[in-house]
PDB file of C-alpha atoms in Angstrom:
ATOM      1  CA  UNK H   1     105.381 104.390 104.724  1.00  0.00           C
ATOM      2  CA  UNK H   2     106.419 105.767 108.478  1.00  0.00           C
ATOM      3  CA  UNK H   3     102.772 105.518 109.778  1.00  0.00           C
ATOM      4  CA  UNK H   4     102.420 102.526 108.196  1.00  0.00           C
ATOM      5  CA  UNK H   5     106.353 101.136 109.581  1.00  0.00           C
ATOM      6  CA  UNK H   6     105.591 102.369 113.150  1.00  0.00           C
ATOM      7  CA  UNK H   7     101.729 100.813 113.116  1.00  0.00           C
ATOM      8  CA  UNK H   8     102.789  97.338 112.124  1.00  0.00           C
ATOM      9  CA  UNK H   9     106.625  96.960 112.989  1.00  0.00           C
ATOM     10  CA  UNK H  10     108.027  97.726 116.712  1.00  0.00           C
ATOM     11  CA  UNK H  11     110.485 100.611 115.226  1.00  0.00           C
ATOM     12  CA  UNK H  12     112.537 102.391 117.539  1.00  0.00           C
ATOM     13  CA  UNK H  13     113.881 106.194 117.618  1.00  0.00           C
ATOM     14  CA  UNK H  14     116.985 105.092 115.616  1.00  0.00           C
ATOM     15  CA  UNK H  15     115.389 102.823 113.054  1.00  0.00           C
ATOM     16  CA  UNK H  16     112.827 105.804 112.119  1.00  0.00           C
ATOM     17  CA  UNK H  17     115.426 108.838 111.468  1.00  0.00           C
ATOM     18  CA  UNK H  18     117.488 105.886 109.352  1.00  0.00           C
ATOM     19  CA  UNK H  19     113.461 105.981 106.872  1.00  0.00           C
ATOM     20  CA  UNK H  20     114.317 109.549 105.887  1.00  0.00           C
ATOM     21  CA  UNK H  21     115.665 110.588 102.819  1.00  0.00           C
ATOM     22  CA  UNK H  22     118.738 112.970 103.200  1.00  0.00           C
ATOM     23  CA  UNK H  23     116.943 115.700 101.645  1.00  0.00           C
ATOM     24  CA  UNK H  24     114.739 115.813 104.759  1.00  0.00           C
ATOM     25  CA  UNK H  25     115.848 118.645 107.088  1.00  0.00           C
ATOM     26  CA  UNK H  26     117.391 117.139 110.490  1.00  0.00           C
ATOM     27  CA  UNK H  27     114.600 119.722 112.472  1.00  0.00           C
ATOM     28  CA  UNK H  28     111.199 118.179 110.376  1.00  0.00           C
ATOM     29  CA  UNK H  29     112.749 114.615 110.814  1.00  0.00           C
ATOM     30  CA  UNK H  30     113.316 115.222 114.473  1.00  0.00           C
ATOM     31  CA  UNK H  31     109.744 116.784 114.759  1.00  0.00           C
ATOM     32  CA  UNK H  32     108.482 113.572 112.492  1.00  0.00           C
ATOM     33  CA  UNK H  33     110.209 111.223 114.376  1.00  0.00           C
ATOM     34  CA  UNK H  34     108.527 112.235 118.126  1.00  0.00           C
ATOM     35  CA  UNK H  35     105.312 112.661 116.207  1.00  0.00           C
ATOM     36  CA  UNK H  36     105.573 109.265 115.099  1.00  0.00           C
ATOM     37  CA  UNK H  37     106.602 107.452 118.426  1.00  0.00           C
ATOM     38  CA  UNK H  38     103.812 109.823 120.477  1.00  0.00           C
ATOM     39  CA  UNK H  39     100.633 108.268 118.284  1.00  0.00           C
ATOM     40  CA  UNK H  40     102.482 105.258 117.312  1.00  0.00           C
ATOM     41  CA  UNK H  41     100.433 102.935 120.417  1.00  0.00           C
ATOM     42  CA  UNK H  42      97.186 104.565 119.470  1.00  0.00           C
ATOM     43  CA  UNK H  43      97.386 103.718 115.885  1.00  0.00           C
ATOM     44  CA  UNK H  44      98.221 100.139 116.697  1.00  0.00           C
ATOM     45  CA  UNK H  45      95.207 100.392 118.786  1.00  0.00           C
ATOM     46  CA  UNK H  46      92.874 101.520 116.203  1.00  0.00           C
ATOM     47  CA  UNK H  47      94.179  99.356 113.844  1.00  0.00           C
ATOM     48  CA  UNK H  48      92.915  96.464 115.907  1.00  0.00           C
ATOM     49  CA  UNK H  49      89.954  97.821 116.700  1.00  0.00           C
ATOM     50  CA  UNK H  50      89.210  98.249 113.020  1.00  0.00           C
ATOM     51  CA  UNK H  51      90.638  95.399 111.393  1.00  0.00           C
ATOM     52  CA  UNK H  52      91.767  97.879 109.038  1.00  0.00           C
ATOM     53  CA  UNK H  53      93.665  96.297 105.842  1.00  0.00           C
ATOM     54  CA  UNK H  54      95.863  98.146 103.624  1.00  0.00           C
ATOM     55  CA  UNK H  55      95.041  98.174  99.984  1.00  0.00           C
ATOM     56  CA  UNK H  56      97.696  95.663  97.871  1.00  0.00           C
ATOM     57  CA  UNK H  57      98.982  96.665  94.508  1.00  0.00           C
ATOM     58  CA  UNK H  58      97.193  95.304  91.832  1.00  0.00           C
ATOM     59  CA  UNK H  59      98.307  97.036  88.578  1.00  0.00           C
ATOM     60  CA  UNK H  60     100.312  99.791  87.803  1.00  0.00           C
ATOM     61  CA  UNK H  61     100.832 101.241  84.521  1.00  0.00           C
ATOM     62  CA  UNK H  62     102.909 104.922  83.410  1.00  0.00           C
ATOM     63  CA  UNK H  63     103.164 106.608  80.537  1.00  0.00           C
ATOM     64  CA  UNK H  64     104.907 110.688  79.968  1.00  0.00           C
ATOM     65  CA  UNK H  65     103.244 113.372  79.291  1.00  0.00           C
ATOM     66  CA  UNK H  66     103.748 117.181  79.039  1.00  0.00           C
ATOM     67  CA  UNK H  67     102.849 119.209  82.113  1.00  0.00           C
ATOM     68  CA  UNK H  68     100.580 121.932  81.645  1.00  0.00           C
ATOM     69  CA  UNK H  69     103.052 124.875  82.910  1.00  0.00           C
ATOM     70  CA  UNK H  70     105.685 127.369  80.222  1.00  0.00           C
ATOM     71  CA  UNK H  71     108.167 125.012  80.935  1.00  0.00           C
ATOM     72  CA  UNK H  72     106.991 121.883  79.131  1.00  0.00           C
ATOM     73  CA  UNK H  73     109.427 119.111  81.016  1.00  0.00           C
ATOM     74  CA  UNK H  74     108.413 115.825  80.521  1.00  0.00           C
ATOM     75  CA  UNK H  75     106.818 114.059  83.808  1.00  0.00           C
ATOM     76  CA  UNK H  76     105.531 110.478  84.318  1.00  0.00           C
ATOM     77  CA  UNK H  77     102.385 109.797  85.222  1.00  0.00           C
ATOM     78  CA  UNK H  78     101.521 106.355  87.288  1.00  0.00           C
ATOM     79  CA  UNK H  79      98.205 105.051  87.521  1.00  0.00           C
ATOM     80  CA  UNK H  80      97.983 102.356  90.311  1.00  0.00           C
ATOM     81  CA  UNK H  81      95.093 100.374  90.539  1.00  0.00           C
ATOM     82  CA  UNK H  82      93.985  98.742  94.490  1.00  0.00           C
ATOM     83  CA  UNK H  83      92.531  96.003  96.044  1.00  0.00           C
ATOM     84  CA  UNK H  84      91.157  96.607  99.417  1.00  0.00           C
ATOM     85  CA  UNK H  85      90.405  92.993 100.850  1.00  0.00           C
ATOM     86  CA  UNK H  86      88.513  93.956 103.253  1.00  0.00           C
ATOM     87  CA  UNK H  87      84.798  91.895 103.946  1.00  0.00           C
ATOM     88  CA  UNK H  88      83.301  93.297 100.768  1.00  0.00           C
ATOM     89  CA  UNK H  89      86.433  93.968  98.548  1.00  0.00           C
ATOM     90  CA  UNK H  90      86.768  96.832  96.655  1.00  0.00           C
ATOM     91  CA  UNK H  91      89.041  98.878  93.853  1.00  0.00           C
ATOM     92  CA  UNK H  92      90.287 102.240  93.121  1.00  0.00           C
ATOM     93  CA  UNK H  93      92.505 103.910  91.022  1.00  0.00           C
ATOM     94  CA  UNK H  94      95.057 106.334  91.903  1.00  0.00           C
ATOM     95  CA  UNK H  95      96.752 108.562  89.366  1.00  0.00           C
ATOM     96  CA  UNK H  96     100.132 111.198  89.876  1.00  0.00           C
ATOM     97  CA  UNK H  97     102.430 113.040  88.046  1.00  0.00           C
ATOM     98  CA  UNK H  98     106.032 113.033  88.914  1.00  0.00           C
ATOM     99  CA  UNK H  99     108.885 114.889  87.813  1.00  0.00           C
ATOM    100  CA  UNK H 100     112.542 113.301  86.857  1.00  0.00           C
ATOM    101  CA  UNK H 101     113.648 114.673  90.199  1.00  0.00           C
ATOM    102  CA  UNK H 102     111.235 113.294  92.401  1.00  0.00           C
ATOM    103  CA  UNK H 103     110.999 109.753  90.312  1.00  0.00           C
ATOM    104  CA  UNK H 104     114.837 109.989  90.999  1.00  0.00           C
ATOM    105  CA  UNK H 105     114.353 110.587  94.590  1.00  0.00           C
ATOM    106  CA  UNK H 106     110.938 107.972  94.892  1.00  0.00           C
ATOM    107  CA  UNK H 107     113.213 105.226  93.378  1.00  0.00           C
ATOM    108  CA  UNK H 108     116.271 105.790  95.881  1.00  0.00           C
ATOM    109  CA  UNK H 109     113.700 105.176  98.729  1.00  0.00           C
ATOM    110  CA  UNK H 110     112.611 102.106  96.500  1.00  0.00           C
ATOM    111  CA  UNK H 111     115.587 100.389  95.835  1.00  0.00           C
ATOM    112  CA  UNK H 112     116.714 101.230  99.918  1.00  0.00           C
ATOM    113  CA  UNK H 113     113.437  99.278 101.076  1.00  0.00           C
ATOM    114  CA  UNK H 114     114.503  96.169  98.486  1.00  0.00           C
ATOM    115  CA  UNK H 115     117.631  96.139  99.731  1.00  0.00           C
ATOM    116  CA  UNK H 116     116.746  96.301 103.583  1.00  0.00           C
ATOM    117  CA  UNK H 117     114.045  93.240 102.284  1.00  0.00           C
ATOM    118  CA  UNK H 118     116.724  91.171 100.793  1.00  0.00           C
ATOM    119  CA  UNK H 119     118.694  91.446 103.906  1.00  0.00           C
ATOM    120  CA  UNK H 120     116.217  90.149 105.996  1.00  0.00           C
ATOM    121  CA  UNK H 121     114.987  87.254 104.027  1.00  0.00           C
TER     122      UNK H 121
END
């Protein structure tokens, strides 16, 4: 989502340390954050130069399932099926496990980046 923010938006210093969840130590999103604004004109660059297109979302489904440890917690696991539109279009599947913490933490960053949309509409 940074890569992605700083290739296609004009995101300044500020705007990228305000992307990080808290949990994120200051030092890694300082280190991010100058990694991110050193490469961010050569991604834009190959970006055109590609004509890449990010996939879009077209299904998603979950279900929860035991993870294979001593422990036995519950985790969900997504299955997200792509669309790449580019010239000859194509699918894929992607498929991860999360735990109740890191759901938790994915759907903070989630419901932030709905928010900051229905701001700006």
């Amino acid at each position: 989502m940074l890569m992605r923010k700083c290739v296609y938006e004009n995101i300044s210093k500020d705007d990228i340390q305000k992307l990080f969840p808290s949990e994120v130590l200051p030092e890694l999103q300082r280190l991010l954050t100058l990694l991110l604004q050193k490469f961010q004109r050569e991604w834009r660059a190959d970006v055109h130069m590609d004509k890449v297109s990010l996939p879009r979302l077209k299904t998603m489904t979950w279900n929860l399932a035991t993870q294979d440890s001593e422990v036995r917690e519950p985790v969900a696991v997504i299955n997200l099926k792509l669309q790449n539109d580019m010239q000859c279009p194509q699918e894929s599947d992607l498929s991860f496990q999360l735990a109740k913490e890191t759901l938790d933490t994915m759907l903070k960053s989630v419901y932030s980046i709905r928010d900051q949309l229905s701001n700006m509409v």
